[in-house]
Coordinates of C-alpha atoms in Angstrom, one line a residue:
Chain A
M1493 CA 3.8 -37.3 -1.5
S1494 CA 7.5 -36.7 -1.0
K1495 CA 8.7 -35.3 2.3
G1496 CA 10.0 -31.8 1.8
Q1497 CA 12.6 -29.9 3.7
K1498 CA 11.8 -27.6 6.6
A1499 CA 12.2 -23.9 5.8
G1500 CA 13.9 -23.4 9.2
A1501 CA 15.8 -20.2 9.5
F1502 CA 14.3 -18.9 6.3
D1503 CA 10.8 -19.3 7.5
V1504 CA 9.5 -15.7 7.6
R1505 CA 8.0 -16.4 11.1
N1506 CA 11.4 -17.0 12.4
V1507 CA 12.8 -13.9 10.9
I1508 CA 9.9 -11.9 12.5
A1509 CA 10.5 -13.6 15.8
E1510 CA 14.3 -12.8 15.7
L1511 CA 13.9 -9.1 14.8
I1512 CA 11.0 -8.3 17.0
G1513 CA 12.6 -10.3 19.8
L1514 CA 15.8 -8.4 19.5
Y1515 CA 13.9 -5.1 19.6
G1516 CA 12.0 -6.4 22.7
V1517 CA 15.3 -7.2 24.5
V1518 CA 16.8 -3.9 23.7
L1519 CA 13.7 -1.9 24.8
V1520 CA 13.4 -3.9 28.1
V1521 CA 17.1 -3.1 28.8
V1522 CA 16.6 0.6 27.9
G1523 CA 13.4 0.7 30.0
L1524 CA 15.2 -0.7 33.0
L1525 CA 18.2 1.5 32.8
D1526 CA 16.6 4.8 31.9
D1527 CA 13.5 5.9 33.8
S1528 CA 14.6 9.5 34.2
A1529 CA 12.2 12.3 34.7
E1530 CA 12.7 13.4 31.1
V1531 CA 11.5 10.1 29.7
M1532 CA 8.6 10.0 32.2
E1533 CA 7.5 13.5 31.1
K1534 CA 7.3 12.3 27.5
T1535 CA 5.2 9.3 28.2
G1536 CA 3.1 10.7 31.0
G1537 CA 4.6 8.5 33.7
V1538 CA 4.5 5.1 32.0
N1539 CA 7.7 3.2 31.4
A1540 CA 6.9 2.9 27.7
N1541 CA 10.1 1.2 26.6
L1542 CA 9.7 -1.5 29.2
W1543 CA 6.1 -2.3 28.5
A1544 CA 6.5 -2.1 24.7
G1545 CA 9.6 -4.3 25.0
I1546 CA 7.7 -6.9 27.0
G1547 CA 4.9 -6.9 24.4
M1548 CA 7.4 -7.4 21.6
L1549 CA 9.0 -10.3 23.5
V1550 CA 5.5 -12.0 23.8
V1551 CA 4.8 -11.5 20.1
A1552 CA 8.3 -12.8 19.2
A1553 CA 7.7 -15.9 21.4
A1554 CA 4.3 -16.5 19.8
F1555 CA 5.8 -16.5 16.3
A1556 CA 8.7 -18.8 17.3
L1557 CA 6.2 -21.2 18.9
W1558 CA 4.0 -21.1 15.9
S1559 CA 6.8 -21.9 13.5
R1560 CA 8.0 -24.6 15.9
L1561 CA 4.6 -26.3 16.1
R1562 CA 3.7 -26.0 12.5
P1563 CA 6.9 -26.1 10.6
T1564 CA 6.8 -25.0 6.9
V1565 CA 7.7 -27.9 4.7
V1566 CA 9.3 -26.8 1.4
Q1567 CA 7.8 -28.9 -1.4
P1568 CA 10.3 -29.9 -4.0
P1569 CA 9.7 -27.9 -7.1
A1570 CA 7.8 -29.2 -10.1
R1571 CA 4.9 -30.8 -8.3
D1572 CA 1.5 -29.8 -7.5
E1573 CA -0.4 -32.3 -5.5
E1574 CA -3.1 -31.9 -3.0
G1575 CA -2.5 -30.8 0.6
T1576 CA -0.6 -27.7 -0.3
G1577 CA -2.7 -24.9 1.2
R1578 CA -1.4 -25.7 4.7
D1579 CA -0.6 -22.7 6.8
G1580 CA 3.0 -21.5 7.2
Chain B
M232 CA 11.9 21.7 7.0
D233 CA 12.2 23.6 10.3
D234 CA 14.8 22.9 12.9
Q235 CA 12.0 22.2 15.5
L236 CA 11.4 18.9 13.9
K237 CA 14.8 17.6 14.9
L238 CA 14.3 14.3 16.7
D239 CA 16.7 13.6 19.6
A240 CA 17.9 10.2 18.4
S241 CA 20.5 8.5 20.5
F242 CA 22.9 5.7 20.0
V243 CA 20.2 3.1 20.8
D244 CA 17.9 4.5 18.2
Y245 CA 20.5 4.4 15.5
A246 CA 21.4 0.8 16.5
L247 CA 17.8 -0.3 16.2
V248 CA 17.5 1.3 12.7
A249 CA 20.8 -0.4 11.7
A250 CA 19.6 -3.7 13.0
Y251 CA 16.6 -3.5 10.7
F252 CA 18.6 -2.7 7.6
A253 CA 21.1 -5.5 8.5
V254 CA 18.2 -8.0 8.5
V255 CA 16.8 -6.7 5.2
L256 CA 20.3 -6.8 3.6
L257 CA 20.8 -10.4 4.9
I258 CA 17.5 -11.4 3.3
G259 CA 18.5 -9.8 0.1
V260 CA 21.9 -11.4 0.0
A261 CA 20.5 -14.8 0.9
A262 CA 17.9 -14.5 -1.8
R263 CA 20.7 -13.7 -4.3
R264 CA 22.9 -16.6 -3.5
R265 CA 20.1 -19.1 -3.2
V266 CA 22.3 -20.8 -0.6
S267 CA 19.9 -23.7 0.3
D268 CA 16.8 -25.5 -1.0
S269 CA 14.7 -23.9 1.6
L270 CA 15.3 -20.5 -0.1
D271 CA 13.3 -21.7 -3.0
F272 CA 10.5 -21.4 -0.5
F273 CA 10.4 -17.7 -0.9
L274 CA 11.7 -17.6 -4.4
S275 CA 9.5 -20.1 -6.1
G276 CA 6.6 -18.4 -7.6
R277 CA 3.4 -19.9 -6.3
S278 CA 4.2 -21.3 -2.9
L279 CA 3.5 -18.7 -0.3
P280 CA 0.7 -19.1 2.3
A281 CA -2.2 -16.7 2.1
W282 CA -1.5 -14.9 5.4
V283 CA 2.0 -14.0 4.2
T284 CA 0.8 -12.6 0.8
G285 CA -2.2 -11.0 2.6
L286 CA 0.1 -9.0 4.9
A287 CA 2.4 -8.2 2.0
F288 CA -0.6 -7.0 0.1
I289 CA -1.5 -4.3 2.6
S290 CA 2.1 -3.7 3.5
A291 CA 3.0 -2.8 -0.1
N292 CA 0.5 0.0 0.3
L293 CA 1.3 0.9 3.9
G294 CA 4.1 3.2 2.8
A295 CA 4.9 6.8 3.5
V296 CA 1.9 8.1 1.7
E297 CA -0.4 6.1 3.9
I298 CA 1.3 6.7 7.3
V299 CA 2.2 10.3 6.8
G300 CA -0.6 11.3 4.5
M301 CA -3.4 9.6 6.5
S302 CA -2.2 11.0 9.9
A303 CA -2.0 14.4 8.2
N304 CA -5.6 13.9 7.1
G305 CA -6.4 12.7 10.6
A306 CA -5.0 16.0 12.0
Q307 CA -6.8 18.1 9.4
Y308 CA -10.2 16.4 9.0
G309 CA -10.4 14.1 12.0
M310 CA -12.4 10.8 12.0
A311 CA -13.7 11.4 8.4
T312 CA -10.2 10.1 7.3
M313 CA -11.5 6.6 8.4
H314 CA -13.4 6.6 5.0
Y315 CA -10.1 6.1 3.2
F316 CA -9.9 2.7 4.9
W317 CA -13.5 1.6 5.5
I318 CA -15.0 3.0 2.3
G319 CA -12.0 3.6 0.2
A320 CA -10.2 0.3 0.6
I321 CA -12.1 -2.6 2.1
P322 CA -14.9 -2.9 -0.4
A323 CA -12.5 -2.7 -3.3
M324 CA -10.2 -5.3 -1.8
L325 CA -13.1 -7.7 -1.2
F326 CA -14.3 -7.1 -4.7
L327 CA -10.9 -7.9 -6.0
G328 CA -10.8 -11.2 -4.1
V329 CA -14.3 -12.3 -4.8
V330 CA -14.9 -11.1 -8.4
M331 CA -11.7 -10.2 -10.2
M332 CA -9.0 -12.5 -8.8
P333 CA -10.3 -15.7 -10.4
F334 CA -9.9 -13.9 -13.6
Y335 CA -6.4 -12.7 -12.9
Y336 CA -5.1 -16.0 -11.5
G337 CA -6.9 -18.2 -14.0
S338 CA -6.0 -16.3 -17.1
K339 CA -2.4 -15.9 -15.9
V340 CA -2.4 -12.2 -16.9
R341 CA 0.4 -10.8 -14.8
S342 CA 0.2 -7.1 -15.4
V343 CA -2.4 -4.6 -16.2
P344 CA -0.7 -3.4 -19.3
E345 CA -0.4 -7.0 -20.4
F346 CA -4.1 -7.5 -20.0
M347 CA -4.8 -4.3 -22.0
R348 CA -2.6 -5.6 -24.8
R349 CA -4.4 -8.9 -25.1
R350 CA -7.9 -7.5 -24.7
F351 CA -7.6 -4.3 -26.7
G352 CA -4.4 -4.5 -28.7
T353 CA -1.5 -2.0 -28.8
G354 CA -3.5 1.3 -28.6
A355 CA -4.8 0.8 -25.1
H356 CA -1.6 -0.9 -24.1
L357 CA 0.5 2.0 -25.1
V358 CA -1.7 4.5 -23.3
N359 CA -1.9 2.4 -20.2
A360 CA 1.8 1.5 -20.1
L361 CA 2.9 5.2 -20.6
S362 CA 0.5 6.6 -18.0
F363 CA 1.4 3.9 -15.6
A364 CA 5.1 4.6 -16.0
V365 CA 4.6 8.3 -15.5
A366 CA 2.4 7.7 -12.4
Q367 CA 5.0 5.5 -10.8
V368 CA 7.7 8.0 -11.2
L369 CA 5.5 10.7 -9.7
I370 CA 4.5 8.5 -6.8
A371 CA 8.1 7.4 -6.3
G372 CA 8.8 11.1 -5.9
I373 CA 6.3 11.5 -3.1
N374 CA 7.8 8.5 -1.3
L375 CA 11.3 9.9 -1.8
Y376 CA 10.3 13.3 -0.5
L377 CA 8.8 11.8 2.7
L378 CA 11.9 9.6 3.1
A379 CA 14.1 12.7 2.8
T380 CA 11.9 14.5 5.4
I381 CA 12.7 11.8 7.9
V382 CA 16.4 11.8 7.1
N383 CA 16.3 15.6 7.4
A384 CA 14.5 15.3 10.8
L385 CA 16.9 12.7 12.0
L386 CA 20.2 14.0 10.9
G387 CA 19.4 17.6 10.2
W388 CA 20.8 17.6 6.6
P389 CA 19.3 20.1 4.1
L390 CA 16.4 18.7 2.1
W391 CA 18.3 18.4 -1.2
V392 CA 21.2 16.5 0.3
S393 CA 18.7 14.2 2.1
L394 CA 16.9 13.7 -1.3
I395 CA 20.1 12.6 -3.1
V396 CA 21.3 10.4 -0.3
A397 CA 17.9 8.8 0.2
A398 CA 17.7 8.2 -3.6
A399 CA 21.1 6.6 -3.6
V400 CA 20.2 4.3 -0.7
V401 CA 17.0 3.2 -2.4
L402 CA 18.9 2.5 -5.6
S403 CA 21.3 0.2 -3.9
Y404 CA 18.4 -1.4 -1.9
I405 CA 16.7 -2.4 -5.2
T406 CA 20.0 -3.6 -6.7
L407 CA 20.9 -5.7 -3.6
G408 CA 17.6 -7.0 -2.4
G409 CA 16.0 -7.5 -5.7
L410 CA 12.3 -8.2 -6.2
S411 CA 12.5 -11.7 -4.9
A412 CA 12.9 -10.7 -1.2
A413 CA 10.3 -8.0 -1.5
I414 CA 7.4 -10.0 0.0
Y415 CA 9.6 -11.1 2.9
N416 CA 10.6 -7.6 3.7
E417 CA 7.0 -6.3 3.4
V418 CA 5.8 -8.8 6.0
L419 CA 8.7 -7.9 8.3
Q420 CA 8.1 -4.2 7.8
F421 CA 4.4 -4.6 8.7
F422 CA 5.3 -5.9 12.1
V423 CA 7.9 -3.2 12.7
I424 CA 5.4 -0.5 11.8
V425 CA 2.8 -1.9 14.1
A426 CA 5.4 -2.2 16.9
A427 CA 6.1 1.5 16.4
L428 CA 2.7 3.0 15.9
L429 CA 0.7 1.0 18.5
P430 CA 2.8 2.3 21.4
L431 CA 2.7 5.8 19.9
T432 CA -1.1 5.6 19.9
L433 CA -1.4 4.2 23.4
I434 CA 1.1 6.6 25.0
G435 CA -0.6 9.5 23.1
L436 CA -4.0 8.5 24.4
H437 CA -2.6 8.1 27.9
R438 CA -1.1 11.6 27.7
V439 CA -4.4 13.2 26.7
G440 CA -6.4 11.2 29.4
G441 CA -7.6 8.2 27.4
V442 CA -10.3 8.1 24.8
G443 CA -12.6 10.2 27.0
G444 CA -9.9 12.8 27.4
L445 CA -9.3 12.9 23.7
V446 CA -13.0 13.4 23.0
D447 CA -13.3 16.2 25.6
K448 CA -10.2 18.0 24.4
V449 CA -11.1 17.9 20.7
T450 CA -14.6 19.1 21.6
A451 CA -13.2 21.8 23.8
S452 CA -10.9 23.1 21.0
G453 CA -14.0 23.5 18.8
G454 CA -13.4 20.5 16.6
E455 CA -16.5 18.6 17.5
E456 CA -17.3 17.5 13.9
Q457 CA -13.9 16.0 13.7
L458 CA -15.1 13.3 16.0
S459 CA -17.7 11.8 13.6
S460 CA -16.8 10.2 10.3
W461 CA -20.1 11.1 8.5
P462 CA -21.0 13.1 6.5
A463 CA -17.5 14.4 6.2
T464 CA -18.3 17.8 4.6
E465 CA -14.9 19.2 5.5
L466 CA -13.1 16.3 3.9
S467 CA -15.1 16.3 0.6
G468 CA -15.5 20.0 0.4
F469 CA -19.2 19.8 -0.4
E470 CA -21.3 21.8 2.0
N471 CA -24.5 19.8 1.5
P472 CA -24.2 16.6 3.7
V473 CA -26.1 14.5 1.2
W474 CA -23.8 15.4 -1.7
S475 CA -20.9 14.9 0.6
A476 CA -21.9 11.4 1.4
I477 CA -22.6 10.7 -2.3
G478 CA -19.2 12.1 -3.2
I479 CA -17.5 9.9 -0.6
V480 CA -19.3 6.7 -1.6
F481 CA -19.1 7.2 -5.3
G482 CA -15.9 9.3 -5.8
L483 CA -13.7 7.8 -3.1
G484 CA -15.4 4.5 -2.4
F485 CA -16.2 3.4 -5.9
V486 CA -14.1 5.1 -8.6
L487 CA -10.9 6.0 -6.8
S488 CA -10.5 2.9 -4.6
F489 CA -11.7 0.3 -7.1
G490 CA -9.4 1.9 -9.6
Y491 CA -6.5 1.7 -7.3
W492 CA -7.0 -1.7 -5.6
T493 CA -8.2 -3.8 -8.6
T494 CA -5.9 -2.6 -11.3
N495 CA -2.7 -1.9 -9.5
F496 CA -0.4 -4.6 -10.5
V497 CA 2.1 -4.0 -7.6
E498 CA -0.8 -5.2 -5.4
V499 CA -2.2 -7.9 -7.6
Q500 CA 1.3 -9.5 -8.1
R501 CA 1.3 -10.3 -4.3
A502 CA -1.7 -12.5 -4.7
M503 CA -0.2 -14.2 -7.7
A504 CA 2.6 -15.6 -5.5
T505 CA 0.2 -18.0 -3.7
N506 CA -0.2 -21.7 -4.2
S507 CA -3.8 -22.0 -5.2
M508 CA -6.7 -20.1 -6.6
S509 CA -8.4 -20.0 -3.2
A510 CA -5.2 -18.6 -1.6
A511 CA -5.0 -16.0 -4.3
R512 CA -8.5 -14.9 -3.8
S513 CA -8.0 -14.9 0.0
T514 CA -5.0 -12.7 -0.2
P515 CA -6.8 -9.3 -0.5
I516 CA -9.6 -10.6 1.8
I517 CA -7.2 -11.6 4.6
G518 CA -5.4 -8.3 4.1
A519 CA -8.8 -6.6 4.6
F520 CA -8.9 -7.6 8.3
P521 CA -5.7 -5.8 9.5
K522 CA -6.4 -3.1 7.0
M523 CA -9.6 -2.1 8.8
F524 CA -7.8 -1.6 12.1
I525 CA -4.8 0.2 10.7
P526 CA -6.5 3.6 10.8
F527 CA -6.7 3.3 14.6
I528 CA -2.9 3.5 14.8
V529 CA -2.5 6.0 11.9
V530 CA -5.5 8.4 11.9
I531 CA -5.9 8.5 15.7
P532 CA -2.3 9.7 16.3
G533 CA -3.1 12.5 13.8
L534 CA -6.1 13.5 15.9
I535 CA -4.1 13.2 19.1
A536 CA -1.5 15.6 17.7
T537 CA -4.2 18.3 17.3
V538 CA -4.6 18.4 21.1
L539 CA -1.1 17.5 22.2
V540 CA 1.5 18.9 19.9
P541 CA 1.8 22.7 20.4
E542 CA 2.6 23.5 16.7
V543 CA -0.5 21.6 15.5
I544 CA -2.7 23.2 18.2
E545 CA -1.6 26.6 17.2
A546 CA -2.1 25.9 13.4
K547 CA -5.6 24.6 14.1
A548 CA -6.5 27.6 16.3
N549 CA -5.3 30.1 13.8
A550 CA -6.7 28.2 10.8
D551 CA -3.2 28.4 9.4
A552 CA -3.4 27.5 5.7
D553 CA 0.3 27.2 5.3
F554 CA 0.8 24.6 8.0
D555 CA 2.3 21.4 6.8
Y556 CA 0.1 18.7 8.3
N557 CA 2.4 16.0 7.0
N558 CA 4.6 16.8 10.0
A559 CA 1.8 15.9 12.5
I560 CA 2.9 12.3 13.1
L561 CA 6.6 13.2 13.2
L562 CA 5.9 16.0 15.8
L563 CA 3.9 13.5 17.9
I564 CA 6.8 11.0 17.7
R565 CA 9.1 13.8 18.9
D566 CA 6.9 14.7 21.8
V567 CA 5.8 11.3 23.0
L568 CA 8.3 8.5 22.2
P569 CA 11.4 8.1 24.4
N570 CA 14.7 6.9 23.0
G571 CA 14.4 3.3 22.3
L572 CA 10.9 3.3 20.9
L573 CA 12.0 6.3 18.8
G574 CA 14.5 4.0 17.1
V575 CA 11.7 1.4 16.4
A576 CA 9.5 4.2 14.9
L577 CA 12.3 5.5 12.7
A578 CA 13.2 2.0 11.5
G579 CA 9.5 1.4 10.7
L580 CA 9.1 4.7 8.9
L581 CA 12.3 4.5 6.9
A582 CA 11.4 0.9 5.9
A583 CA 8.0 1.9 4.8
F584 CA 9.2 4.8 2.7
M585 CA 12.0 2.8 1.1
A586 CA 9.8 -0.2 0.3
G587 CA 7.2 2.1 -1.2
M588 CA 9.6 3.8 -3.4
A589 CA 11.4 0.6 -4.3
A590 CA 8.0 -0.9 -5.4
N591 CA 7.3 2.1 -7.6
I592 CA 10.7 2.0 -9.2
S593 CA 10.7 -1.7 -9.7
S594 CA 7.3 -1.8 -11.3
F595 CA 8.3 1.2 -13.5
N596 CA 11.3 -0.8 -14.5
T597 CA 9.2 -3.9 -15.4
V598 CA 6.7 -1.9 -17.5
F599 CA 9.4 0.2 -19.1
S600 CA 11.7 -2.6 -20.2
Y601 CA 9.1 -5.2 -21.2
D602 CA 5.9 -3.4 -21.9
L603 CA 7.4 -0.3 -23.6
W604 CA 11.0 -1.0 -24.8
Q605 CA 10.6 -4.6 -25.9
Q606 CA 7.2 -4.0 -27.4
Y607 CA 7.8 -0.8 -29.3
V608 CA 11.5 0.0 -29.5
K609 CA 13.7 -3.0 -29.8
K610 CA 12.0 -6.4 -30.3
D611 CA 13.5 -9.8 -30.2
R612 CA 16.7 -9.2 -28.3
P613 CA 18.1 -11.8 -25.8
D614 CA 16.9 -11.6 -22.2
G615 CA 20.2 -10.1 -21.0
Y616 CA 19.7 -7.1 -23.2
Y617 CA 16.3 -6.3 -21.5
L618 CA 17.8 -6.8 -18.1
K619 CA 20.4 -4.2 -18.9
V620 CA 17.7 -1.8 -20.2
G621 CA 15.9 -2.4 -16.9
R622 CA 19.0 -1.4 -14.9
W623 CA 19.3 1.9 -16.7
A624 CA 15.6 2.4 -16.4
T625 CA 16.0 2.0 -12.6
V626 CA 18.7 4.6 -12.5
G627 CA 16.7 7.0 -14.8
A628 CA 13.6 6.6 -12.7
T629 CA 15.4 7.3 -9.5
V630 CA 16.9 10.5 -10.9
A631 CA 13.5 11.5 -12.2
A632 CA 11.9 10.8 -8.8
I633 CA 14.3 13.4 -7.3
G634 CA 12.6 15.9 -9.6
T635 CA 9.0 14.8 -8.7
A636 CA 10.0 14.9 -5.1
L637 CA 10.5 18.6 -5.5
I638 CA 7.0 18.9 -6.9
A639 CA 5.6 17.0 -3.9
A640 CA 7.5 19.3 -1.6
G641 CA 5.4 22.2 -2.9
Y642 CA 2.1 20.9 -1.7
S643 CA 0.9 21.3 1.9
N644 CA -1.3 18.3 2.0
L645 CA 0.2 15.4 0.1
M646 CA -3.0 13.5 -0.2
D647 CA -4.5 16.3 -2.3
Y648 CA -1.7 15.7 -4.8
L649 CA -2.0 12.0 -4.7
Q650 CA -5.8 11.8 -5.0
T651 CA -5.4 14.0 -8.1
L652 CA -2.9 11.5 -9.6
F653 CA -5.3 8.6 -8.9
G654 CA -8.1 10.5 -10.6
F655 CA -5.9 11.0 -13.7
F656 CA -4.7 7.5 -14.1
N657 CA -6.8 4.9 -12.1
A658 CA -10.4 5.9 -12.5
P659 CA -10.5 5.6 -16.4
L660 CA -8.4 2.5 -16.1
F661 CA -10.9 0.8 -13.9
A662 CA -13.8 1.9 -16.1
T663 CA -12.1 0.4 -19.2
F664 CA -11.1 -2.7 -17.4
I665 CA -14.4 -3.6 -15.9
L666 CA -16.3 -2.8 -19.1
G667 CA -13.8 -4.8 -21.2
M668 CA -14.0 -7.7 -18.8
F669 CA -17.8 -8.1 -18.8
W670 CA -18.8 -6.7 -22.2
K671 CA -17.4 -8.7 -25.1
R672 CA -18.7 -6.2 -27.7
M673 CA -16.2 -3.5 -26.6
T674 CA -13.8 -2.8 -29.4
P675 CA -10.0 -2.2 -29.4
T676 CA -10.6 1.4 -30.6
A677 CA -12.9 2.0 -27.7
G678 CA -10.2 0.7 -25.3
W679 CA -7.7 3.5 -26.0
A680 CA -10.3 6.2 -26.8
G681 CA -12.0 5.6 -23.4
L682 CA -8.7 5.8 -21.5
V683 CA -7.6 9.0 -23.2
S684 CA -10.9 10.8 -22.9
G685 CA -11.4 9.7 -19.3
T686 CA -7.9 11.0 -18.4
A687 CA -8.6 14.2 -20.3
A688 CA -11.8 14.7 -18.3
A689 CA -10.0 14.3 -15.0
V690 CA -7.4 16.8 -16.1
T691 CA -10.1 19.3 -17.2
V692 CA -11.8 19.1 -13.9
F693 CA -8.5 19.4 -12.1
V694 CA -7.6 22.6 -14.1
L695 CA -11.1 24.1 -13.4
V696 CA -10.7 23.5 -9.7
E697 CA -7.1 24.8 -9.6
T698 CA -8.1 28.0 -11.5
G699 CA -11.1 28.6 -9.2
V700 CA -13.8 28.1 -11.9
L701 CA -15.2 25.2 -9.8
D702 CA -15.1 25.9 -6.0
L703 CA -14.3 22.7 -4.2
P704 CA -11.9 22.8 -1.2
G705 CA -10.7 19.7 0.6
Q706 CA -10.6 16.5 -1.4
G707 CA -13.8 17.2 -3.3
G708 CA -12.0 18.3 -6.5
A709 CA -10.3 14.9 -6.7
F710 CA -13.5 13.0 -6.1
V711 CA -15.3 15.0 -8.9
A712 CA -12.3 14.6 -11.3
A713 CA -12.3 10.8 -10.7
G714 CA -16.1 10.6 -11.1
A715 CA -15.9 12.6 -14.3
A716 CA -13.1 10.4 -15.7
F717 CA -15.1 7.3 -14.9
V718 CA -18.4 8.5 -16.5
V719 CA -16.7 9.9 -19.6
D720 CA -14.7 6.8 -20.1
I721 CA -17.8 4.6 -20.0
V722 CA -19.8 6.9 -22.3
V723 CA -17.0 7.2 -24.9
S724 CA -16.3 3.5 -24.8
V725 CA -19.9 2.5 -25.4
V726 CA -20.3 5.1 -28.2
V727 CA -17.1 4.2 -29.9
S728 CA -17.8 0.5 -29.6
R729 CA -21.1 1.0 -31.4
V730 CA -19.4 2.3 -34.5
T731 CA -16.1 0.3 -34.7
A732 CA -15.4 -3.4 -35.2
P733 CA -15.0 -5.7 -32.2
K734 CA -12.4 -8.4 -31.8
P735 CA -13.4 -11.9 -32.9
V736 CA -15.0 -13.8 -30.0
S737 CA -12.4 -16.6 -30.4
E738 CA -9.6 -14.2 -29.3
L739 CA -11.4 -13.3 -26.1
A740 CA -11.2 -16.6 -24.2
G741 CA -9.7 -15.9 -20.8
L742 CA -10.1 -12.2 -21.2
V743 CA -13.8 -11.6 -21.1
Y744 CA -16.0 -13.2 -18.4
S745 CA -18.6 -14.7 -20.7
E746 CA -15.9 -16.3 -22.9
T747 CA -13.9 -17.8 -20.1
P748 CA -14.6 -21.5 -19.3
R749 CA -15.7 -22.0 -15.7
E750 CA -12.9 -24.4 -14.8
V751 CA -10.3 -21.7 -15.7
R752 CA -11.7 -19.3 -13.1
T753 CA -12.6 -21.6 -10.2
D754 CA -10.6 -23.7 -7.8
P755 CA -11.4 -27.4 -8.1
D756 CA -10.4 -28.0 -4.4
A757 CA -12.4 -25.1 -3.0
H758 CA -15.1 -27.2 -1.4
R759 CA -12.6 -29.0 0.7
L760 CA -11.4 -25.9 2.6
P761 CA -12.8 -24.9 6.0
W762 CA -14.9 -21.7 5.9
Y763 CA -12.2 -19.5 7.4
R764 CA -10.0 -20.4 4.5
S765 CA -12.5 -20.0 1.7
P766 CA -12.7 -16.5 0.2
V767 CA -16.4 -15.7 -0.1
P768 CA -17.5 -16.5 3.6
L769 CA -14.3 -14.6 4.8
A770 CA -15.3 -11.6 2.6
G771 CA -18.8 -11.7 4.1
V772 CA -17.3 -11.5 7.6
A773 CA -15.0 -8.6 6.6
L774 CA -17.9 -6.7 5.1
A775 CA -20.1 -7.2 8.2
L776 CA -17.2 -6.0 10.4
V777 CA -16.6 -2.9 8.4
V778 CA -20.3 -2.0 8.5
V779 CA -20.2 -2.4 12.3
L780 CA -17.1 -0.2 12.5
N781 CA -18.9 2.5 10.4
I782 CA -21.9 2.4 12.8
I783 CA -19.8 2.6 15.9
F784 CA -17.7 5.5 14.7
R785 CA -20.3 7.3 12.5

């Protein structure tokens, strides 16, 4: 079995981690800067941006970790041997 | 659209929306340039893992219609809307994975019209390709209308300007991104939508005092029956609870949903991109797991809106027939999400609507240029010629969708409209498909005659309901139309098959179950997979879970 190339930046898990991670960072910053009464009235007293942002950072980290631990190996085209169904 | 819907988006929100589209564009550009070998990973046909195609499978359907339409139903009918997921999707998805996928993947039939042509010849093919093309343009119109609604709410542009601008954006999105990056975008979009709707649901629940508070408030407003999913008399429009349950199980659960999920080639295509028969079969089955929990972040917000959003409370209290329940989730977003999360929600909604419309337009494009134009108008031209035809078809379909968007704008509950469409096109298709797959005696003439008469039956029921001859409020009319289409299709097909000549058995290999060799429809390596990766045990777990959900939320 030939050793394929890692999908790296094009692994969809990394793309998910980057976008959701970016959203997480932005939301945490917004949550820390803006906890005005107006915002609190909307959310019923919870700093929604902060908590949602933290949640997204956790999800992003999980995806990054998953793709780091189980990298996707791109099989060279025109082959079909066993051991393909591997996750990722 | 009223001014009240204007969302107070700030710079941060626009930036988050822009970030999403930047990523999507990058994926599209990278896919186009094929800059590295690793890109072949997502371009090469059969190489994606089942969890990716499984998410793409439900994401391709988690568009505007589902989010806006189902939250509208949640606001109008309450928990009964859960049936659209637990009865109206999961069983059909499992059936597709367990029974039909071996057949699709093994016989290498890639589109429903293509199957029709090989099984029944050009008669059924033409009927199917034409009705599919028309349905796609109509549904693209619904997606476009909802997209324009968001743009209207966000920027305050008049509806017709929003329509044209949104159509132009979708057009360039298709041209730039292309089909190849579609699955990537769908997986990404799934996570953005969850990132938007989960906080919306949780904050909404917090505002009304948790689950207990929601139950108390809905009960106090006189909507007690909205809290139970069975027997859903309000949803089906049948007063008798037994008939209501039968209508839901047969009309929605069997005819409508099986027709939609098992013959829709936008969906089936997702499963074809996997690396093995087992992964292809697992695609809809893996998708079933997130699918059964999606209603909690789509239907529940609709229910929350009925006790939290002033406009919806008022419409409910006055039984206002003109109220547009499609706005329920947008109004809740306006009232609940602060700037920041608002941007995530807008990105998710815009992404869903654009992806939905792009999928409709691209599949229209495929069917038009290959199944219709190449087959019936100009044969045997070079590939480049059909690519050019496809491009013009894309433009034409986008313009036509602006027209159908205006039709969609005229209906207060979009799902009524859509259910009607499914009844017209999908129910007879499923009947013909399933009969032709398992009954080798079915003849080519029966193929098209069944489709035409089934569709005609659905139209007849629809007209009777619209003109008031049959009195079925709610979604009952659509259920009955779909049921009639199914029954008429089967009856006509059987009768016509008895008096016309069947295809020779030798031409049916790979098309009819009994004529397909076992090795073509099974996976030789299947026994080596652990249980959580083999389709049938997984489907059993999914089915058990959905029964439990139905019992908990009955």
